[in-house]
Tab-separated table of C-alpha atoms in Angstrom:
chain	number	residue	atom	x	y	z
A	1	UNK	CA	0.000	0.000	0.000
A	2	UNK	CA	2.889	2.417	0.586
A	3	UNK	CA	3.170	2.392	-3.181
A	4	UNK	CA	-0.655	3.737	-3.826
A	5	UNK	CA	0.139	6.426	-1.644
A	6	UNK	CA	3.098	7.641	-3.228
A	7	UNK	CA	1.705	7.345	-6.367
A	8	UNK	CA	-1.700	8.843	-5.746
A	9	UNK	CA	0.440	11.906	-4.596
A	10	UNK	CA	2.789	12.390	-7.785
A	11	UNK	CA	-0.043	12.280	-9.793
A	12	UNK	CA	-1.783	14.891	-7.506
A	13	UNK	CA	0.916	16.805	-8.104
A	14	UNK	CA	1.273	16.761	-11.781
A	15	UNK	CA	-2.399	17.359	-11.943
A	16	UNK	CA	-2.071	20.834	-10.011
A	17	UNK	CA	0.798	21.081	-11.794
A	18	UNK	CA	-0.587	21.216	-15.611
A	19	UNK	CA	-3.736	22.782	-14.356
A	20	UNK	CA	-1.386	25.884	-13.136
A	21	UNK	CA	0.429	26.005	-16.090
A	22	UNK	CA	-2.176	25.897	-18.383
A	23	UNK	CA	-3.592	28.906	-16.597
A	24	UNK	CA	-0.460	30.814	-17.029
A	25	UNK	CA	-0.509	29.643	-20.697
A	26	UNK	CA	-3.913	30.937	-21.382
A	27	UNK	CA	-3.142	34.132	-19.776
A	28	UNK	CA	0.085	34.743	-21.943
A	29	UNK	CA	-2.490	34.003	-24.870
A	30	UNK	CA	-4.738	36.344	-23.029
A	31	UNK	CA	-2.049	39.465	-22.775
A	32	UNK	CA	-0.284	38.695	-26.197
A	33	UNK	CA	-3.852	39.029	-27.727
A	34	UNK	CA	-4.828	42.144	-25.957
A	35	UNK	CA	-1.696	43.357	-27.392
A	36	UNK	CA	-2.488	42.759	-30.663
A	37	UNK	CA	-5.884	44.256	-30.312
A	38	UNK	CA	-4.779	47.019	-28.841
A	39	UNK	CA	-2.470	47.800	-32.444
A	40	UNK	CA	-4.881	47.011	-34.366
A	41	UNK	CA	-7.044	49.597	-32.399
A	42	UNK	CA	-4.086	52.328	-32.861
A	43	UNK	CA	-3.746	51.330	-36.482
A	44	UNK	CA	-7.490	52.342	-36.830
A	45	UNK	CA	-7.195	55.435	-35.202
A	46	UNK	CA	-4.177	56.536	-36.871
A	47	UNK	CA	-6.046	55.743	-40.349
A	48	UNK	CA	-9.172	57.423	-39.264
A	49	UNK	CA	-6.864	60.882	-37.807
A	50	UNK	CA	-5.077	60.833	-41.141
A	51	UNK	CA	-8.558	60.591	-43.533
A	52	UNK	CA	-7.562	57.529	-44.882
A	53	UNK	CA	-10.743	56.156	-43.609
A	54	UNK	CA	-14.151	58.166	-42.492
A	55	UNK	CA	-14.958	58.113	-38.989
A	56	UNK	CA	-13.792	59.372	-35.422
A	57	UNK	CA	-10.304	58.240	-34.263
A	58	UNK	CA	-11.528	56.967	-31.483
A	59	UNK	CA	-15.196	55.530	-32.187
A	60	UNK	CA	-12.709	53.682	-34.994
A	61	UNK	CA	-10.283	52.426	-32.018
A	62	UNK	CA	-13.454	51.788	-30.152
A	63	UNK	CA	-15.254	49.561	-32.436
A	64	UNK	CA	-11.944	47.431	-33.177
A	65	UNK	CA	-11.453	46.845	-29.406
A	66	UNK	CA	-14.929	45.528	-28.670
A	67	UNK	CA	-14.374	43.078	-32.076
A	68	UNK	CA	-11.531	42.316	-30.261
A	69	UNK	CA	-13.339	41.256	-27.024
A	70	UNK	CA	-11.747	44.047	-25.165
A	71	UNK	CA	-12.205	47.636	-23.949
A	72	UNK	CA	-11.408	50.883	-24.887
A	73	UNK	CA	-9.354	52.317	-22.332
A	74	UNK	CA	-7.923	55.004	-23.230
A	75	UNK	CA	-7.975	57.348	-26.551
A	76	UNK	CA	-5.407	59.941	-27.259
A	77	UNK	CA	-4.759	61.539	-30.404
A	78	UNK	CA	-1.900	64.070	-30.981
A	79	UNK	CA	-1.842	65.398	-34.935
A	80	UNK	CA	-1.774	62.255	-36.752
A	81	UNK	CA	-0.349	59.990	-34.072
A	82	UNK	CA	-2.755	58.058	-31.954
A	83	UNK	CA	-2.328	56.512	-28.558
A	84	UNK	CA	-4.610	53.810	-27.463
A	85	UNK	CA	-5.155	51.159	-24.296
A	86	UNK	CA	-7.293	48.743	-24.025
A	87	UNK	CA	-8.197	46.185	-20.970
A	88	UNK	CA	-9.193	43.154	-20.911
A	89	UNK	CA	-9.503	40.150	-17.808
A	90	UNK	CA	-8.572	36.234	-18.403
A	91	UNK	CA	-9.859	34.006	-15.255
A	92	UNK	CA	-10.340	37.248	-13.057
A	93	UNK	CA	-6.688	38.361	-14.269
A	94	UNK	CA	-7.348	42.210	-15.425
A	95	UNK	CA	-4.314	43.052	-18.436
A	96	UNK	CA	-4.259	45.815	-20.006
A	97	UNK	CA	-2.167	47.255	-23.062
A	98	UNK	CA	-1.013	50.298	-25.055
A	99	UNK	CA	-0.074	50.663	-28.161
A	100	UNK	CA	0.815	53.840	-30.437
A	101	UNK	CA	0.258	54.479	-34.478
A	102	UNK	CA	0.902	57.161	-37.189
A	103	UNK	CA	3.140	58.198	-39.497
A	104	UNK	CA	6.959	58.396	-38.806
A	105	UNK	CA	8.834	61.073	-37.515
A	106	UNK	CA	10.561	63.678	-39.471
A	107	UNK	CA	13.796	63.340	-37.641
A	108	UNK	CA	14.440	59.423	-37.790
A	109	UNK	CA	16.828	58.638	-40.111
């Protein structure tokens, strides 16, 4: 019987184990996706600031976020260049990201 036990707790332990990790997996999936949303969201804004599309920068950022499954945090626009964050939550972890878009400075090489 000393064997049952010992086994019945490794394989307790790889169970928490893989159930921790995938939750840290799906949250990187979580963040890296919010991230992506979030330039997507800048991109939109940056297109709508410079005409290249009709709308307002940030109802444009806005309605990219929610297709995104996140929100609209923040919306700041400064000429052409917009700045945008979004939030979203995986399994009651809140993330949130920023992103920036428009054209490219004068100065840079």
């Amino acid at each position: 019987m000393p064997g049952a036990v010992a086994t019945t707790g490794i394989v307790a332990v790889v169970v928490v184990a893989s159930a921790s990790l995938a939750l840290v997996g799906g949250a990187a999936v979580a963040a890296q996706r919010l991230a992506g949303t979030a330039d997507a969201a800048a991109l939109a804004a940056a297109d709508a600031a410079s005409g290249a599309v009709a709308g307002s920068p940030c109802a444009e950022a806005r309605l990219v976020a929610e297709a995104g499954g996140a929100r609209l945090a923040s919306c700041e626009l400064d000429g052409l260049v917009a700045t945008i964050g979004v939030a979203g939550a995986y399994g009651g972890i809140s993330f949130d990201a920023h992103s920036r878009a428009g054209p490219p400075d004068a100065s840079s090489p």
